[in-house]
CSV table of C-alpha atoms and ligand atoms in Angstrom, one decimal:
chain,number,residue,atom,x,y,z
A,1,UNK,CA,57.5,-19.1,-12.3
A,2,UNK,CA,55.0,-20.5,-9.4
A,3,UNK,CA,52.6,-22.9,-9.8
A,4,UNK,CA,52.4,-23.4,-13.3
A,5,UNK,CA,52.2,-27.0,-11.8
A,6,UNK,CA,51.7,-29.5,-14.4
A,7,UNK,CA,53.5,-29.8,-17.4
A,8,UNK,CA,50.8,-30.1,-20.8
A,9,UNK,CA,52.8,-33.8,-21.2
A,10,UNK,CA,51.1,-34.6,-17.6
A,11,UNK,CA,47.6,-33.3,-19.2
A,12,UNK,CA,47.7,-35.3,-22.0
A,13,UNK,CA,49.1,-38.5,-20.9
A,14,UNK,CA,46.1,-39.0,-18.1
A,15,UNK,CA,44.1,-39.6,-21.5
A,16,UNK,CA,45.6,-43.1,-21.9
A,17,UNK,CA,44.1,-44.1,-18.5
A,18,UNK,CA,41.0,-45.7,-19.1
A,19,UNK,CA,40.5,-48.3,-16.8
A,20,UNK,CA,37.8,-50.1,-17.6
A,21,UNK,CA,38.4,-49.8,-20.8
A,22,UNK,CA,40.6,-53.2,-20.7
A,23,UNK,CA,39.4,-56.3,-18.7
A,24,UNK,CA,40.5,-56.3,-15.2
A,25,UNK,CA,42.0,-59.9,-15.1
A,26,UNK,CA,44.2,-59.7,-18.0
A,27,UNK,CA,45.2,-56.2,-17.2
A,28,UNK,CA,46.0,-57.3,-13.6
A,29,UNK,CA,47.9,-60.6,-15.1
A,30,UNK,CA,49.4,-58.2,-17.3
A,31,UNK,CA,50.8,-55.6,-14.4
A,32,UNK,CA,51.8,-58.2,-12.7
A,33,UNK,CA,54.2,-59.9,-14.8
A,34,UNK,CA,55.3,-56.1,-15.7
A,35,UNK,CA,55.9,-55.6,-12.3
A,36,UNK,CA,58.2,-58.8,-12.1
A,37,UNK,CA,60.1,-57.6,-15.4
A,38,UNK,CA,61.4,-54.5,-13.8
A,39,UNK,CA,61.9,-55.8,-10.5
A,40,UNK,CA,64.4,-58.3,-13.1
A,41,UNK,CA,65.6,-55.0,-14.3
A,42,UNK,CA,66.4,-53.9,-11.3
A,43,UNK,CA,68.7,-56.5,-9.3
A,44,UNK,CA,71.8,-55.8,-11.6
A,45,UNK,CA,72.3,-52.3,-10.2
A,46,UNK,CA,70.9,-52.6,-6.7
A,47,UNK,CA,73.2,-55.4,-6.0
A,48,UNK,CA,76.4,-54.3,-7.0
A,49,UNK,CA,75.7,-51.7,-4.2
A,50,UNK,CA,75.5,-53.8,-1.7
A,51,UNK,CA,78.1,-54.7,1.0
A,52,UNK,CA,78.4,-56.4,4.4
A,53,UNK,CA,78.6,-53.3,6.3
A,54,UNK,CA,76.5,-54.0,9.8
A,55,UNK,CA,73.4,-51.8,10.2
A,56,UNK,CA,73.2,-48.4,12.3
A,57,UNK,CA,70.2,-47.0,13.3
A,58,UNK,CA,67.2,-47.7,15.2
A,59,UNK,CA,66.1,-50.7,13.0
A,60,UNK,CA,62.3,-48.7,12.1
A,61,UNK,CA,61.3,-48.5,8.2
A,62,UNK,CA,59.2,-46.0,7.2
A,63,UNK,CA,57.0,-45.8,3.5
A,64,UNK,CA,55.7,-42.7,2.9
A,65,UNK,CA,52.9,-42.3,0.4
A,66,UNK,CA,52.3,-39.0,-1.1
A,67,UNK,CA,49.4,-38.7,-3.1
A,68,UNK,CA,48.8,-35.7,-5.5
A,69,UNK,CA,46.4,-33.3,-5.0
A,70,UNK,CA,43.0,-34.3,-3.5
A,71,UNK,CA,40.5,-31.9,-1.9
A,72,UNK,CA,39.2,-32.8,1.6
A,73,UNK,CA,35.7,-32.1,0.2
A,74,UNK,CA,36.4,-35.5,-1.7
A,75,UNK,CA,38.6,-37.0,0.4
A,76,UNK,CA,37.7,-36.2,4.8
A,77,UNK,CA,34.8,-34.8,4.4
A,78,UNK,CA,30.9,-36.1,5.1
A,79,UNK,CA,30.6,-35.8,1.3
A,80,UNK,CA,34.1,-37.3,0.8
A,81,UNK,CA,34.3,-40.5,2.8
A,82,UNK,CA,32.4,-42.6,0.2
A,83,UNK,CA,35.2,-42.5,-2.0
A,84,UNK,CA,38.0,-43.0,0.6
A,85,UNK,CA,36.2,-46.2,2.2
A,86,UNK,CA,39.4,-48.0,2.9
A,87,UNK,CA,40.4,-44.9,4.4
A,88,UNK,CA,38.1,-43.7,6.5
A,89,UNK,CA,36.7,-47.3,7.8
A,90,UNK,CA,39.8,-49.9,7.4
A,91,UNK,CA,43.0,-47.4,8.1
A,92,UNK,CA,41.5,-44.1,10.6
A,93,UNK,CA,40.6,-46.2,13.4
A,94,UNK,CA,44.3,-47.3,13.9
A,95,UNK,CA,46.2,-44.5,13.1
A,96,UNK,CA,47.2,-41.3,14.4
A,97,UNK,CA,45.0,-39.1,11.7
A,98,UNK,CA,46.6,-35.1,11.7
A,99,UNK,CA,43.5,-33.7,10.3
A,100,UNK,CA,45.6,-30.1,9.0
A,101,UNK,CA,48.7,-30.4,7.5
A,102,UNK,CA,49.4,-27.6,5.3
A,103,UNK,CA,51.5,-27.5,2.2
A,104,UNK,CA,52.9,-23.5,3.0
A,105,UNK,CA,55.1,-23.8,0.2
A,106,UNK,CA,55.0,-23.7,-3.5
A,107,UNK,CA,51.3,-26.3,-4.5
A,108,UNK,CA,53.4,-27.8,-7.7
A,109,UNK,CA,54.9,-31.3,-7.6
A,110,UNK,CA,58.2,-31.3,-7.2
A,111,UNK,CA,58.6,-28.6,-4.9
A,112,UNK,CA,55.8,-30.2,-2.6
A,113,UNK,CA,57.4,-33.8,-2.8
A,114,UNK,CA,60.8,-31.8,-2.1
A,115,UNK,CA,59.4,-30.0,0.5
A,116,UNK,CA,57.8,-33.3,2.0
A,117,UNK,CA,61.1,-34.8,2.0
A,118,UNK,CA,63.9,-32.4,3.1
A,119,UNK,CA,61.8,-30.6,6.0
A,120,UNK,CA,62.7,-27.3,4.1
A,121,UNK,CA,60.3,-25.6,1.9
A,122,UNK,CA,62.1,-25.9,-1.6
A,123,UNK,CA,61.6,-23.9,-4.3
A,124,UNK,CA,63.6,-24.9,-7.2
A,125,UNK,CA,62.4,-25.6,-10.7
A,126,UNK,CA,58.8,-26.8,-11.3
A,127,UNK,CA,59.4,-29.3,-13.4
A,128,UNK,CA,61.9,-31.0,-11.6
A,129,UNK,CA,64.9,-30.4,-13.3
A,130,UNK,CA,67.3,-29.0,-10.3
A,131,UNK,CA,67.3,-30.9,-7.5
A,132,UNK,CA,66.4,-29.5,-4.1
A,133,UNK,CA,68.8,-27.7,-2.1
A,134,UNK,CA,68.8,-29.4,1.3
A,135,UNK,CA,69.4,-33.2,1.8
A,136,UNK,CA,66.6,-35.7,1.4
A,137,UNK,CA,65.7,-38.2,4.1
A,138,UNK,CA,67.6,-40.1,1.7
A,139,UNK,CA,70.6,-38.6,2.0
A,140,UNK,CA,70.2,-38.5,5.8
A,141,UNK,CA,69.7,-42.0,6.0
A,142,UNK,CA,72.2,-43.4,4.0
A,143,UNK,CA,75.3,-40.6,5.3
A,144,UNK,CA,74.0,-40.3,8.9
A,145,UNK,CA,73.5,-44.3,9.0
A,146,UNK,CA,76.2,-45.7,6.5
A,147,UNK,CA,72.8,-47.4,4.8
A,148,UNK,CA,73.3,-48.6,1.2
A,149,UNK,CA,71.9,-47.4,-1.9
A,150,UNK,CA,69.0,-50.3,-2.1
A,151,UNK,CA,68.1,-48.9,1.5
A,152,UNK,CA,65.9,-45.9,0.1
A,153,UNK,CA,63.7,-46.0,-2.8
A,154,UNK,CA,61.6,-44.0,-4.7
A,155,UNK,CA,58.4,-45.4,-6.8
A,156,UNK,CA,56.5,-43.0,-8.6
A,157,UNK,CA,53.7,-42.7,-11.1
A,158,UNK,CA,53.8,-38.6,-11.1
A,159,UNK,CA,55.3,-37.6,-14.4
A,160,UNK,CA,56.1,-34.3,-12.9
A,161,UNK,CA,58.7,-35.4,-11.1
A,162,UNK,CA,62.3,-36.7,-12.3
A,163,UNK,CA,65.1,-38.7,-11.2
A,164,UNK,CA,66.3,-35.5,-9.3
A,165,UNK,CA,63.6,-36.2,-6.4
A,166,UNK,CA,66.3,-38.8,-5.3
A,167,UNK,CA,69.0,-36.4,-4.0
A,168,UNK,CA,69.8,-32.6,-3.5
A,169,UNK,CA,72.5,-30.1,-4.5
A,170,UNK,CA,74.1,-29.8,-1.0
A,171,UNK,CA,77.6,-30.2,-1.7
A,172,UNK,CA,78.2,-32.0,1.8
A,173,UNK,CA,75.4,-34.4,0.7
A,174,UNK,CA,74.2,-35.3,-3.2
A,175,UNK,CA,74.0,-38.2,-5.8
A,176,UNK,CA,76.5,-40.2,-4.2
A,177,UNK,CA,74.1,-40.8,-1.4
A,178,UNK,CA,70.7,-40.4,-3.0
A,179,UNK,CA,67.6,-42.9,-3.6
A,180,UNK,CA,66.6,-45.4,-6.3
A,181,UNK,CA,64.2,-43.6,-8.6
A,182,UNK,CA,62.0,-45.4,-10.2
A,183,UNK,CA,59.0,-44.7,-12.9
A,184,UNK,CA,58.0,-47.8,-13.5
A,185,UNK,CA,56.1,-46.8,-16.3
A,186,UNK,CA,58.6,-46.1,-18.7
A,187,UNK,CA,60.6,-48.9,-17.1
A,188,UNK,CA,58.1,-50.9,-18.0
A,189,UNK,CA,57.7,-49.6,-21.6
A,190,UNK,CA,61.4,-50.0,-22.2
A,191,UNK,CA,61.2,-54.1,-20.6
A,192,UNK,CA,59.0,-54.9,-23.2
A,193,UNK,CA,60.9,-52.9,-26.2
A,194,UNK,CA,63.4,-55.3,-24.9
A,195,UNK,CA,62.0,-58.2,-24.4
A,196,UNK,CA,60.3,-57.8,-28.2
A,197,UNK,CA,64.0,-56.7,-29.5
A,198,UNK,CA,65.5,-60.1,-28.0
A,199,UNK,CA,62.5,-61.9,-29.0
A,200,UNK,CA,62.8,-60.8,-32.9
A,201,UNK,CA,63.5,-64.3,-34.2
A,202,UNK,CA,60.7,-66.2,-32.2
A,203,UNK,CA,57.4,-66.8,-33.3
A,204,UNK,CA,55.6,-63.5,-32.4
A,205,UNK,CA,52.6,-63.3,-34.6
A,206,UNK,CA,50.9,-60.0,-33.2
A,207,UNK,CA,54.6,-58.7,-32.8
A,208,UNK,CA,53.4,-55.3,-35.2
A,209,UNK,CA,50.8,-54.6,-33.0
A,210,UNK,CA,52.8,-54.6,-30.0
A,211,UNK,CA,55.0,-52.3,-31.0
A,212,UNK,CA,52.3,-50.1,-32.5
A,213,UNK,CA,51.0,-50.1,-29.0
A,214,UNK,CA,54.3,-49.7,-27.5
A,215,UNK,CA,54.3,-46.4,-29.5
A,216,UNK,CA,51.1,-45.1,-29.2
A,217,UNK,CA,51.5,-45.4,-25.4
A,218,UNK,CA,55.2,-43.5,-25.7
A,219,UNK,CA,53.9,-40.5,-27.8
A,220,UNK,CA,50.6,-40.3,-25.9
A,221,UNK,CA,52.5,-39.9,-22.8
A,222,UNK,CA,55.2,-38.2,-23.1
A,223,UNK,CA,58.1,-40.1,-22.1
A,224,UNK,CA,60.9,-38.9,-23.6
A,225,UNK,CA,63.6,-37.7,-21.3
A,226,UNK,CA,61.6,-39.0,-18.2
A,227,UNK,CA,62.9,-41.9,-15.5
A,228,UNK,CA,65.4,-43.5,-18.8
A,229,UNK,CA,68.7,-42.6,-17.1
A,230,UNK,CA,67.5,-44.2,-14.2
A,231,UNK,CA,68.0,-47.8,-14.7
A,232,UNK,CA,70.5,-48.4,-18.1
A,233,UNK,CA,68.6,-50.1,-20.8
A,234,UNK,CA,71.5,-52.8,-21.1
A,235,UNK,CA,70.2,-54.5,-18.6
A,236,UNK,CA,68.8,-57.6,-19.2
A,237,UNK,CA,66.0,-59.4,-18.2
A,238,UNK,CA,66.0,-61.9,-15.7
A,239,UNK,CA,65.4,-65.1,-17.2
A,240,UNK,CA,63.0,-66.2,-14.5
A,241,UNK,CA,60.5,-63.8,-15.3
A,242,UNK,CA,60.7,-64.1,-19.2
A,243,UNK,CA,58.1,-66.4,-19.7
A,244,UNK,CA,55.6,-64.1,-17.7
A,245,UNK,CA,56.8,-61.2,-19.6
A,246,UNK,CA,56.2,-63.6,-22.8
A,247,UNK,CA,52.3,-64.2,-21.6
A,248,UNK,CA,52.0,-60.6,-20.3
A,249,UNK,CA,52.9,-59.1,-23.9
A,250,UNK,CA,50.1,-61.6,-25.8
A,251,UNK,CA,47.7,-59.9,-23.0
A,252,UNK,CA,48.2,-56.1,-23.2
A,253,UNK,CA,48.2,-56.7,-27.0
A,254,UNK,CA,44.6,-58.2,-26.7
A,255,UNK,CA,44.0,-55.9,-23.6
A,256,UNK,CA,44.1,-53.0,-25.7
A,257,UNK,CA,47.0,-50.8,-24.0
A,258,UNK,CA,48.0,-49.0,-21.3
A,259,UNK,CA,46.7,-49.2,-18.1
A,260,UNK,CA,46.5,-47.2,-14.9
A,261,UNK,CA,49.9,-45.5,-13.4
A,262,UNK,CA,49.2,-46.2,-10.1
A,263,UNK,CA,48.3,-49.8,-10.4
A,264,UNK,CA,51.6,-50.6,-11.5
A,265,UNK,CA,53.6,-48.3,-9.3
A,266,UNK,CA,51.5,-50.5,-7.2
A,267,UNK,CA,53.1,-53.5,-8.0
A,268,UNK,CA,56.7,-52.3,-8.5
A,269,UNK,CA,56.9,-50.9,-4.6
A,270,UNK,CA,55.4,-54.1,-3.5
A,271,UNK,CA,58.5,-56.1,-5.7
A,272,UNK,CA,61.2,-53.9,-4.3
A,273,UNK,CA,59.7,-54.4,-0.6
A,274,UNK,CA,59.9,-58.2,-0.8
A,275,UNK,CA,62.9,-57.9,-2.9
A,276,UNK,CA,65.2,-55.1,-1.2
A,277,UNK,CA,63.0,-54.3,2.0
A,278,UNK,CA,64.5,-50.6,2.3
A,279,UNK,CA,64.3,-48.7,5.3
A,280,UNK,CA,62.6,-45.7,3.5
A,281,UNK,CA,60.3,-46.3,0.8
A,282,UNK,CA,58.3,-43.2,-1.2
A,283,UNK,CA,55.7,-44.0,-3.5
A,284,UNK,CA,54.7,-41.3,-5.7
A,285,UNK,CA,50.9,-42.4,-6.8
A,286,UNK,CA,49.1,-39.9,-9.1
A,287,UNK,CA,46.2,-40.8,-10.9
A,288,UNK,CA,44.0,-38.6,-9.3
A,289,UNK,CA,46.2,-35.7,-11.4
A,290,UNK,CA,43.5,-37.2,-14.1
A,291,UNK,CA,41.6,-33.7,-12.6
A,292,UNK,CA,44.0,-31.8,-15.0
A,293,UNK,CA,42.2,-33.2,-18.0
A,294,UNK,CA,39.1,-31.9,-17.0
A,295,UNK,CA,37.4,-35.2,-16.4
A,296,UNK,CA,36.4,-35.3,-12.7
A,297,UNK,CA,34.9,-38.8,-12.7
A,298,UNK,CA,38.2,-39.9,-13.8
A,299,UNK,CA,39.8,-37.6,-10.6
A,300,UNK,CA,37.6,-39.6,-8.7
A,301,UNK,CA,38.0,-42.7,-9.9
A,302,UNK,CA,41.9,-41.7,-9.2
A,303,UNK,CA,41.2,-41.3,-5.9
A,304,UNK,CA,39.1,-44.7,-5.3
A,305,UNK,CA,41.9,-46.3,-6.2
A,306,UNK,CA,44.3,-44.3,-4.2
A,307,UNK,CA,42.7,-45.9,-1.3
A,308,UNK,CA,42.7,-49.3,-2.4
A,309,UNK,CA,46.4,-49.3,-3.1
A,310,UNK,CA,47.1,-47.7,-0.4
A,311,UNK,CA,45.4,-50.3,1.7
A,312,UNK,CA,46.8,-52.5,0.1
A,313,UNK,CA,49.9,-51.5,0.8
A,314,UNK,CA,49.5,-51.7,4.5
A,315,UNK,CA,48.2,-54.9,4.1
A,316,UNK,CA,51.5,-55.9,2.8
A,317,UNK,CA,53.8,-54.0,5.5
A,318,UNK,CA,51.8,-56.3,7.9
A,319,UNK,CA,51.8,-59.5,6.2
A,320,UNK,CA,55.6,-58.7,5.1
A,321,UNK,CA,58.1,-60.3,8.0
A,322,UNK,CA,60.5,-57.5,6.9
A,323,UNK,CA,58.2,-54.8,7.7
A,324,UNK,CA,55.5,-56.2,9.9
A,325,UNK,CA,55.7,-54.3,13.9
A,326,UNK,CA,59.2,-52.2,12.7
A,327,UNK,CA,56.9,-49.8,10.1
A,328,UNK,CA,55.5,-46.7,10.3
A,329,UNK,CA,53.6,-45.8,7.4
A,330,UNK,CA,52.5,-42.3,6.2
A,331,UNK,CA,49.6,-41.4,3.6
A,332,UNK,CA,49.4,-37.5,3.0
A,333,UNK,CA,48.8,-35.8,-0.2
A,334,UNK,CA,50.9,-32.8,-2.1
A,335,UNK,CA,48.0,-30.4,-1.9
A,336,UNK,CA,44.9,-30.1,-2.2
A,337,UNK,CA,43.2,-28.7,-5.4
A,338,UNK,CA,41.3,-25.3,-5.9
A,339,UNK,CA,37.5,-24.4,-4.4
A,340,UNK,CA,34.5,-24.9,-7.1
A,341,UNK,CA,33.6,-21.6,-8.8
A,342,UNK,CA,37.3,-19.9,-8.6
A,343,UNK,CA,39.1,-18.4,-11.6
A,344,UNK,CA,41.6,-21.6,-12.0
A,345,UNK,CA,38.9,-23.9,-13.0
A,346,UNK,CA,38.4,-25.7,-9.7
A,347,UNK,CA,39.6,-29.3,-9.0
A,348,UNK,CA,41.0,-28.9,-12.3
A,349,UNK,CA,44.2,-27.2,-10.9
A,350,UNK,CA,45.9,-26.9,-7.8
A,351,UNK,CA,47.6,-22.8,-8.1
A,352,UNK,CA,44.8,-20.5,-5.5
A,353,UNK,CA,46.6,-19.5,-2.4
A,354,UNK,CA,43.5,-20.7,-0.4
A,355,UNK,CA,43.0,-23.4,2.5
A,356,UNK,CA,40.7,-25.8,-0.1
A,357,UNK,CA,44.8,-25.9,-2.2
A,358,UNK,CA,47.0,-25.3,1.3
A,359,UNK,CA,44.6,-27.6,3.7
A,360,UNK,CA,45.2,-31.2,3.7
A,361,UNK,CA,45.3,-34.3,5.9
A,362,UNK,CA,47.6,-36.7,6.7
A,363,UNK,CA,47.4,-40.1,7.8
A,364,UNK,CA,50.3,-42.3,10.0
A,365,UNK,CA,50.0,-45.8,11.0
A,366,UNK,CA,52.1,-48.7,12.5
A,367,UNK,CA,55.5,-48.7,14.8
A,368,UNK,CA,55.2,-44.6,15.9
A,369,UNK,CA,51.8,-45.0,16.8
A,370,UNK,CA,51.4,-44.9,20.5
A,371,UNK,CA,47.5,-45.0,20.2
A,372,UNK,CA,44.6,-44.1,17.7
A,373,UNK,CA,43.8,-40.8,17.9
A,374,UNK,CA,42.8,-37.2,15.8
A,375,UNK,CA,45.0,-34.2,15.9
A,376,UNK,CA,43.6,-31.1,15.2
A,377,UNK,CA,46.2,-28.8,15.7
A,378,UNK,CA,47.7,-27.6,12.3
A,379,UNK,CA,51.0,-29.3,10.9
A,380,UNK,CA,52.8,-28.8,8.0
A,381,UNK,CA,54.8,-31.1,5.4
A,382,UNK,CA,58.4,-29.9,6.5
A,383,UNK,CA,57.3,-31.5,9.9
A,384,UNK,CA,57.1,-35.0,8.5
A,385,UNK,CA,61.2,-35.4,7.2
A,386,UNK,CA,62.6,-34.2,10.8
A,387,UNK,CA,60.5,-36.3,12.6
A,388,UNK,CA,60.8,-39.8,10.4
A,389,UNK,CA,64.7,-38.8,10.3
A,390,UNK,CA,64.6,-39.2,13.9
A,391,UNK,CA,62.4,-42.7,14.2
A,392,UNK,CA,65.5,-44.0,11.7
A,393,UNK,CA,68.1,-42.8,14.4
A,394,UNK,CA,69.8,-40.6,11.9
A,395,UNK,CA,71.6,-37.6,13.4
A,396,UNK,CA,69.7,-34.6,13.5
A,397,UNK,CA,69.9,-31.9,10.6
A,398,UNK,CA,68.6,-28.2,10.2
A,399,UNK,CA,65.3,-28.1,9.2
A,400,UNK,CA,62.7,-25.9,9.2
A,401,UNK,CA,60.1,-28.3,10.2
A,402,UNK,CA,59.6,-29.1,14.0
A,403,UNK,CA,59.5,-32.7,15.3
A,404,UNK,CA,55.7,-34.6,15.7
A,405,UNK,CA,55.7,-35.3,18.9
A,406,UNK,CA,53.0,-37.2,19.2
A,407,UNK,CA,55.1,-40.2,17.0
A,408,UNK,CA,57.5,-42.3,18.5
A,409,UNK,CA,60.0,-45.0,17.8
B,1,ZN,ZN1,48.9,-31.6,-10.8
């Protein structure tokens, strides 16, 4: 069943994004203190994985950020740039820009991301519940290099994808050397159920309405089943962040509700790079899958903030000693979305076997960077895990894809 791409519980959970529809300081107070809580949630199981084995490998980190499905007529193109101004005029003019790389595969989520990051084109279930059949850069990194679980992570926003994204069915490889998932999301749902369940003998006056909120924001999105074996809910919070959590709650309950994805997936990679500093980092941003509601001011306003975060992000790999001179950092999206005027509703869906779905761009900045430049010859995403396997110094698999040779450790 190809490219029936996103599930109806992607569709109808983009409807809870309103972003203005809260104001921006309380909503940013409020992500933020989120963003601590499941970082809190967090430490329990990424520490017992740790050990004192030394370090192999070359010492490079790499974050990759894969962005859904963005057209280049709104993204690199004349047209495009205005929305991409972090992009074009902050990020372009250091890095090495491939201005084709082509999604040849299936132009669904989880195969693309699985494609992206096992150099093989995969093409297992759609909605993400086998895992793909060749090992993940994960799996690379932390076999090939001896690395440790809180070494490779995975933050994502896509609802499309699952906890299966982390690790592939190769018998040789598999769970036992597979990534962090995390939807922070539904982690962060969950951290407040908590927090409100331990707080149920404190004074919580507007305690009904957040958890009428809590639930509206559940059953309008869908989150059953999605990201909660992850991280067990036993966990508890860290008590250094409970008194944010504490002020967050009496915020989002005047705020209104949910806010964007993105923003907080946001957040969450930035707490696991100053907690954890992995040596691969994914971040899964998809608010610009808004398009499959039909609202394409709310695609675009998914992809304005696309390039904010993901300046922001670079921002922090330079100001963060951990990362700063050892990173290279890659922006590319899944696909691209269908042309105006075909018979899949345009940017509404991403399924025509045409360059406006298959063309895209892709963006690398930082340690493998020789010099700024454009390439204009084609590549395509099972080019990208070969080639960042490589800059980590881990052994060298089968893959499909073919090494960049233009990026160097
Ligand atoms: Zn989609």
């Amino acid at each position: 069943m190809e490219n029936e791409l996103c599930p109806a519980a992607e569709i109808g959970s983009e409807c809870s994004l309103r972003p203005d529809s809260i104001s921006d300081s309380s909503r940013r107070t409020f992500l933020h203190a989120a963003g601590l809580l499941v970082a809190g949630l967090m430490v329990p199981q990424a520490r017992a994985d740790e050990s004192s084995q030394a370090q192999a490998g070359s010492g490079h980190k790499v974050v990759v950020v894969v962005v859904g499905g963005v057209r280049r007529d709104e993204t690199f193109s004349p047209e495009g740039l205005v929305n991409i101004p972090h992009l074009s005029a902050d990020l372009l003019p250091k890095s090495l820009f491939y201005h084709h790389a082509r999604n040849e595969g299936v132009t669904a989520h989880f195969n693309a991301i699985s494609s992206i990051l096992t150099g093989n084109w995969q093409r297992v279930d759609d909605w993400g519940k086998l895992a793909p059949t060749t090992p993940t850069l994960f799996e690379q990194v932390r076999k090939g290099l001896r690395a440790e679980r809180s070494d490779t992570w995975v933050v994502a926003s896509n609802k499309a994808l699952t906890s299966q994204i982390g690790a592939s069915s190769d018998s040789n490889f598999g769970p036992a050397y597979g990534a962090n998932v995390v939807f922070p999301k539904q982690l962060m749902i969950q951290a407040v159920a908590d927090a409100l369940r331990e707080g149920r003998t404190a004074n919580m006056a507007d305690r009904s309405k957040v958890e009428a909120e809590l639930q509206s924001a559940m059953e309008g999105a869908n989150y059953e089943g999605l990201g909660w074996n992850v991280f067990d809910a036993s966990d508890r919070l860290d008590p250094r962040v409970r008194s944010s959590i504490k002020a967050a709650i009496a915020n989002f309950v005047r705020s209104g509700g949910p806010t964007s994805g993105d923003e907080l997936t946001f957040f969450m990679t930035r707490e696991v790079m100053r907690q954890f500093a992995p040596r691969v980092l994914v971040v899964a941003f998809s608010d610009v899958e808004a398009a499959h509601f039909g609202s394409y001011a709310l695609h675009l306003a998914g992809i304005r903030s696309t390039d904010r975060l993901a300046w922001q992000l670079w921002q922090e790999i330079e100001a963060n000693p951990d990362y700063r001179g050892k990173t290279t950092m890659v922006i590319l999206p899944e696909f691209g979305r269908d042309p105006d005027g075909s018979s899949t509703n345009g940017f509404f869906n991403h399924r025509a076997n045409v360059d406006s779905t298959r063309d895209t761009w892709m963006m690398t900045l930082g340690a493998a960077v020789d010099k700024p430049n454009v390439v204009e010859r084609p590549i395509r995403h099972i080019d990208l895990c070969p080639t960042l396997a490589e800059l980590l110094g881990c052994p060298a698999l089968d893959s499909s894809g073919a090494k960049l040779k233009e990026l160097r450790g």
